[in-house]
PDB file of C-alpha atoms in Angstrom:
ATOM      1  CA  UNK A   1      -9.859 -47.462 -14.783  1.00 54.00           C
ATOM      2  CA  UNK A   2      -6.222 -47.002 -12.901  1.00 56.00           C
ATOM      3  CA  UNK A   3      -4.782 -44.886 -15.750  1.00 57.00           C
ATOM      4  CA  UNK A   4      -7.736 -42.835 -15.818  1.00 53.00           C
ATOM      5  CA  UNK A   5      -7.421 -42.117 -12.001  1.00 53.00           C
ATOM      6  CA  UNK A   6      -3.666 -41.567 -12.328  1.00 53.00           C
ATOM      7  CA  UNK A   7      -4.364 -38.691 -15.421  1.00 54.00           C
ATOM      8  CA  UNK A   8      -6.793 -37.059 -13.409  1.00 51.00           C
ATOM      9  CA  UNK A   9      -4.729 -37.080 -10.313  1.00 51.00           C
ATOM     10  CA  UNK A  10      -1.756 -35.382 -12.185  1.00 52.00           C
ATOM     11  CA  UNK A  11      -4.249 -32.838 -13.508  1.00 50.00           C
ATOM     12  CA  UNK A  12      -5.165 -31.786 -10.409  1.00 49.00           C
ATOM     13  CA  UNK A  13      -1.702 -31.310  -8.860  1.00 47.00           C
ATOM     14  CA  UNK A  14      -0.845 -28.082 -10.578  1.00 47.00           C
ATOM     15  CA  UNK A  15      -4.462 -26.273  -9.105  1.00 45.00           C
ATOM     16  CA  UNK A  16      -3.699 -28.070  -5.511  1.00 45.00           C
ATOM     17  CA  UNK A  17      -0.249 -26.533  -5.524  1.00 42.00           C
ATOM     18  CA  UNK A  18      -1.608 -22.981  -6.572  1.00 40.00           C
ATOM     19  CA  UNK A  19      -4.220 -23.346  -3.860  1.00 42.00           C
ATOM     20  CA  UNK A  20      -1.618 -24.029  -0.945  1.00 38.00           C
ATOM     21  CA  UNK A  21       0.630 -21.171  -2.427  1.00 39.00           C
ATOM     22  CA  UNK A  22      -2.398 -18.870  -2.835  1.00 40.00           C
ATOM     23  CA  UNK A  23      -3.646 -19.768   0.836  1.00 42.00           C
ATOM     24  CA  UNK A  24       0.072 -18.902   2.216  1.00 40.00           C
ATOM     25  CA  UNK A  25       0.288 -15.994   0.309  1.00 38.00           C
ATOM     26  CA  UNK A  26      -3.250 -14.920   2.024  1.00 40.00           C
ATOM     27  CA  UNK A  27      -1.700 -15.552   5.300  1.00 40.00           C
ATOM     28  CA  UNK A  28       1.736 -13.787   4.907  1.00 42.00           C
ATOM     29  CA  UNK A  29       2.035 -10.190   5.043  1.00 44.00           C
ATOM     30  CA  UNK A  30       1.942  -8.551   1.819  1.00 41.00           C
ATOM     31  CA  UNK A  31       4.935  -6.672   0.723  1.00 43.00           C
ATOM     32  CA  UNK A  32       2.673  -3.525   0.363  1.00 41.00           C
ATOM     33  CA  UNK A  33       2.098  -3.543   4.112  1.00 45.00           C
ATOM     34  CA  UNK A  34       5.645  -3.594   5.081  1.00 54.00           C
ATOM     35  CA  UNK A  35       7.866  -0.960   5.923  1.00 61.00           C
ATOM     36  CA  UNK A  36       9.736   0.363   3.551  1.00 84.00           C
ATOM     37  CA  UNK A  37      12.310   3.247   2.428  1.00 92.00           C
ATOM     38  CA  UNK A  38      12.617   5.460  -0.281  1.00 94.00           C
ATOM     39  CA  UNK A  39      14.936   8.082  -1.672  1.00 95.00           C
ATOM     40  CA  UNK A  40      14.853  10.651  -4.776  1.00 95.00           C
ATOM     41  CA  UNK A  41      18.680  10.450  -4.484  1.00 95.00           C
ATOM     42  CA  UNK A  42      19.255   7.564  -7.141  1.00 94.00           C
ATOM     43  CA  UNK A  43      21.778   8.737  -9.348  1.00 96.00           C
ATOM     44  CA  UNK A  44      23.388  12.087  -9.097  1.00 97.00           C
ATOM     45  CA  UNK A  45      26.004  13.636 -11.150  1.00 96.00           C
ATOM     46  CA  UNK A  46      28.650  16.092 -10.341  1.00 95.00           C
ATOM     47  CA  UNK A  47      30.975  18.059 -12.737  1.00 94.00           C
ATOM     48  CA  UNK A  48      34.115  20.319 -12.334  1.00 94.00           C
ATOM     49  CA  UNK A  49      34.683  19.084  -8.918  1.00 96.00           C
ATOM     50  CA  UNK A  50      37.853  20.970  -7.728  1.00 95.00           C
ATOM     51  CA  UNK A  51      39.989  19.096  -5.957  1.00 96.00           C
ATOM     52  CA  UNK A  52      41.415  19.960  -1.986  1.00 95.00           C
ATOM     53  CA  UNK A  53      38.389  21.604  -0.876  1.00 93.00           C
ATOM     54  CA  UNK A  54      34.800  20.106   0.877  1.00 93.00           C
ATOM     55  CA  UNK A  55      31.705  20.034  -1.634  1.00 94.00           C
ATOM     56  CA  UNK A  56      28.200  19.660  -0.801  1.00 96.00           C
ATOM     57  CA  UNK A  57      26.483  16.933  -2.987  1.00 97.00           C
ATOM     58  CA  UNK A  58      22.742  17.443  -3.744  1.00 95.00           C
ATOM     59  CA  UNK A  59      20.339  16.047  -6.341  1.00 92.00           C
ATOM     60  CA  UNK A  60      18.872  17.586  -9.133  1.00 89.00           C
ATOM     61  CA  UNK A  61      16.557  19.318  -6.790  1.00 91.00           C
ATOM     62  CA  UNK A  62      19.136  20.779  -4.555  1.00 92.00           C
ATOM     63  CA  UNK A  63      18.418  18.114  -1.919  1.00 93.00           C
ATOM     64  CA  UNK A  64      20.976  15.800   0.020  1.00 96.00           C
ATOM     65  CA  UNK A  65      20.528  12.320   0.835  1.00 97.00           C
ATOM     66  CA  UNK A  66      16.561  12.241   1.501  1.00 97.00           C
ATOM     67  CA  UNK A  67      15.065   9.319   2.849  1.00 97.00           C
ATOM     68  CA  UNK A  68      11.415   8.718   3.909  1.00 97.00           C
ATOM     69  CA  UNK A  69      10.162   6.005   5.853  1.00 96.00           C
ATOM     70  CA  UNK A  70       6.692   4.651   4.333  1.00 94.00           C
ATOM     71  CA  UNK A  71       5.805   2.021   7.044  1.00 92.00           C
ATOM     72  CA  UNK A  72       4.281   2.016  10.597  1.00 92.00           C
ATOM     73  CA  UNK A  73       7.289   1.085  12.448  1.00 92.00           C
ATOM     74  CA  UNK A  74      10.551   3.326  13.255  1.00 94.00           C
ATOM     75  CA  UNK A  75      13.437   2.150  11.351  1.00 95.00           C
ATOM     76  CA  UNK A  76      16.857   1.906  12.134  1.00 95.00           C
ATOM     77  CA  UNK A  77      19.412   3.255   9.150  1.00 96.00           C
ATOM     78  CA  UNK A  78      22.842   2.660   8.553  1.00 97.00           C
ATOM     79  CA  UNK A  79      24.409   4.460   5.287  1.00 98.00           C
ATOM     80  CA  UNK A  80      27.888   3.424   3.857  1.00 98.00           C
ATOM     81  CA  UNK A  81      29.786   4.401   0.859  1.00 98.00           C
ATOM     82  CA  UNK A  82      30.899   1.864  -1.214  1.00 98.00           C
ATOM     83  CA  UNK A  83      33.390   0.706  -4.277  1.00 98.00           C
ATOM     84  CA  UNK A  84      31.190  -0.208  -7.126  1.00 97.00           C
ATOM     85  CA  UNK A  85      31.174  -3.369  -8.769  1.00 96.00           C
ATOM     86  CA  UNK A  86      32.096  -3.440 -12.401  1.00 95.00           C
ATOM     87  CA  UNK A  87      28.469  -4.363 -13.271  1.00 95.00           C
ATOM     88  CA  UNK A  88      27.540  -1.078 -11.416  1.00 96.00           C
ATOM     89  CA  UNK A  89      29.386   1.406 -13.167  1.00 96.00           C
ATOM     90  CA  UNK A  90      27.581   3.890 -15.747  1.00 95.00           C
ATOM     91  CA  UNK A  91      29.102   6.279 -18.334  1.00 91.00           C
ATOM     92  CA  UNK A  92      32.618   5.459 -18.430  1.00 94.00           C
ATOM     93  CA  UNK A  93      32.804   6.068 -14.691  1.00 97.00           C
ATOM     94  CA  UNK A  94      35.670   4.090 -12.550  1.00 97.00           C
ATOM     95  CA  UNK A  95      35.082   3.149  -9.445  1.00 98.00           C
ATOM     96  CA  UNK A  96      36.308   6.065  -6.537  1.00 98.00           C
ATOM     97  CA  UNK A  97      39.758   4.931  -5.140  1.00 97.00           C
ATOM     98  CA  UNK A  98      38.970   6.161  -1.958  1.00 98.00           C
ATOM     99  CA  UNK A  99      35.498   6.121  -0.080  1.00 98.00           C
ATOM    100  CA  UNK A 100      36.591   8.025   2.663  1.00 98.00           C
ATOM    101  CA  UNK A 101      36.417  11.112   0.102  1.00 98.00           C
ATOM    102  CA  UNK A 102      32.577  11.159   1.042  1.00 98.00           C
ATOM    103  CA  UNK A 103      31.136  11.458   4.211  1.00 98.00           C
ATOM    104  CA  UNK A 104      27.652  11.180   5.159  1.00 98.00           C
ATOM    105  CA  UNK A 105      26.052  12.842   8.307  1.00 98.00           C
ATOM    106  CA  UNK A 106      24.404  11.740  10.085  1.00 97.00           C
ATOM    107  CA  UNK A 107      25.573   8.193   8.794  1.00 97.00           C
ATOM    108  CA  UNK A 108      23.446   6.293  11.462  1.00 97.00           C
ATOM    109  CA  UNK A 109      19.935   7.339  12.892  1.00 97.00           C
ATOM    110  CA  UNK A 110      16.499   6.441  13.807  1.00 97.00           C
ATOM    111  CA  UNK A 111      14.038   7.198  11.435  1.00 97.00           C
ATOM    112  CA  UNK A 112      10.332   7.419  12.853  1.00 96.00           C
ATOM    113  CA  UNK A 113       7.148   5.841  11.027  1.00 95.00           C
ATOM    114  CA  UNK A 114       5.976   8.093   8.218  1.00 96.00           C
ATOM    115  CA  UNK A 115       9.209  10.588   8.450  1.00 97.00           C
ATOM    116  CA  UNK A 116      11.553  11.752   6.272  1.00 97.00           C
ATOM    117  CA  UNK A 117      14.940  13.346   6.858  1.00 97.00           C
ATOM    118  CA  UNK A 118      17.886  14.566   4.951  1.00 97.00           C
ATOM    119  CA  UNK A 119      21.438  13.411   5.364  1.00 98.00           C
ATOM    120  CA  UNK A 120      24.265  16.131   4.411  1.00 98.00           C
ATOM    121  CA  UNK A 121      26.770  14.490   1.755  1.00 98.00           C
ATOM    122  CA  UNK A 122      30.188  15.978   1.526  1.00 97.00           C
ATOM    123  CA  UNK A 123      32.625  15.405  -1.240  1.00 98.00           C
ATOM    124  CA  UNK A 124      36.496  15.924  -0.844  1.00 97.00           C
ATOM    125  CA  UNK A 125      39.072  14.836  -3.351  1.00 97.00           C
ATOM    126  CA  UNK A 126      42.767  15.250  -2.140  1.00 97.00           C
ATOM    127  CA  UNK A 127      44.409  17.677  -3.806  1.00 95.00           C
ATOM    128  CA  UNK A 128      46.829  15.488  -5.815  1.00 96.00           C
ATOM    129  CA  UNK A 129      47.401  16.282  -9.584  1.00 95.00           C
ATOM    130  CA  UNK A 130      46.635  12.670 -10.333  1.00 96.00           C
ATOM    131  CA  UNK A 131      42.797  12.919  -9.405  1.00 96.00           C
ATOM    132  CA  UNK A 132      42.360  15.805 -12.061  1.00 96.00           C
ATOM    133  CA  UNK A 133      40.206  15.150 -15.196  1.00 95.00           C
ATOM    134  CA  UNK A 134      38.835  11.970 -14.019  1.00 97.00           C
ATOM    135  CA  UNK A 135      35.211  10.519 -13.878  1.00 97.00           C
ATOM    136  CA  UNK A 136      34.825   8.631 -10.611  1.00 98.00           C
ATOM    137  CA  UNK A 137      31.484   6.515  -9.262  1.00 98.00           C
ATOM    138  CA  UNK A 138      30.658   5.517  -5.924  1.00 98.00           C
ATOM    139  CA  UNK A 139      27.493   3.811  -4.285  1.00 98.00           C
ATOM    140  CA  UNK A 140      25.657   4.520  -1.411  1.00 98.00           C
ATOM    141  CA  UNK A 141      24.072   1.897   0.616  1.00 97.00           C
ATOM    142  CA  UNK A 142      20.892   2.796   3.039  1.00 97.00           C
ATOM    143  CA  UNK A 143      19.864   0.020   5.044  1.00 95.00           C
ATOM    144  CA  UNK A 144      17.022  -0.026   7.232  1.00 94.00           C
ATOM    145  CA  UNK A 145      15.985  -2.618   9.942  1.00 91.00           C
ATOM    146  CA  UNK A 146      12.953  -2.598  12.216  1.00 91.00           C
ATOM    147  CA  UNK A 147      14.104  -0.961  15.778  1.00 90.00           C
ATOM    148  CA  UNK A 148      14.477  -3.138  18.515  1.00 79.00           C
ATOM    149  CA  UNK A 149      13.901  -6.445  16.434  1.00 71.00           C
ATOM    150  CA  UNK A 150      16.007  -9.541  17.998  1.00 68.00           C
ATOM    151  CA  UNK A 151      16.592 -12.534  16.301  1.00 66.00           C
ATOM    152  CA  UNK A 152      15.413 -12.646  12.546  1.00 64.00           C
ATOM    153  CA  UNK A 153      14.060  -9.185  10.984  1.00 67.00           C
ATOM    154  CA  UNK A 154      13.445  -8.392   7.530  1.00 73.00           C
ATOM    155  CA  UNK A 155      16.155  -5.642   6.245  1.00 80.00           C
ATOM    156  CA  UNK A 156      15.602  -3.644   3.058  1.00 89.00           C
ATOM    157  CA  UNK A 157      18.066  -1.208   1.882  1.00 93.00           C
ATOM    158  CA  UNK A 158      18.551   1.559  -1.083  1.00 94.00           C
ATOM    159  CA  UNK A 159      21.768   1.878  -3.711  1.00 96.00           C
ATOM    160  CA  UNK A 160      22.231   5.260  -4.679  1.00 97.00           C
ATOM    161  CA  UNK A 161      25.092   6.226  -7.348  1.00 97.00           C
ATOM    162  CA  UNK A 162      26.986   9.315  -7.003  1.00 98.00           C
ATOM    163  CA  UNK A 163      29.196  10.166 -10.277  1.00 98.00           C
ATOM    164  CA  UNK A 164      31.326  13.236 -10.361  1.00 97.00           C
ATOM    165  CA  UNK A 165      34.167  14.453 -13.046  1.00 96.00           C
ATOM    166  CA  UNK A 166      36.873  16.040 -11.254  1.00 96.00           C
ATOM    167  CA  UNK A 167      38.157  19.438 -12.563  1.00 92.00           C
ATOM    168  CA  UNK A 168      40.604  20.129 -15.702  1.00 85.00           C
ATOM    169  CA  UNK A 169      43.373  21.667 -13.574  1.00 77.00           C
TER     170      UNK A 169
END
């Protein structure tokens, strides 16, 4: 009889654990109800970029870095240009030597609920021959967090890839 009870209890453990997890999941906010940001500026490429002058970077639709807030609350946005890690590099690109070549305006702002905004992305490669004929990549990290939240708050972010080939001469 004891052996039968032990086997029965072991069989109910997964069902009990599943019930506890389902109850916790139903009490917590669902990801679909949370704030979120999105962008079509995911993997932008440019070619034949001359050295020594500013160039506006646009995606395939002719837009700069466009961000949308799909949530019901305003978000604080902070955008940074990063050197990519080796596993982030694509298409034989090499890491950008200097992230200051890329400027994003504005780099920090408040994005209201259900709003969309576009940032200007400027690229300027120094006029030095050593940068000719290269294929570079940079990552653009767009981070968002709820406005005015003190203590622990859920942050979210997007990583966009910018690849560009410098001019031949």
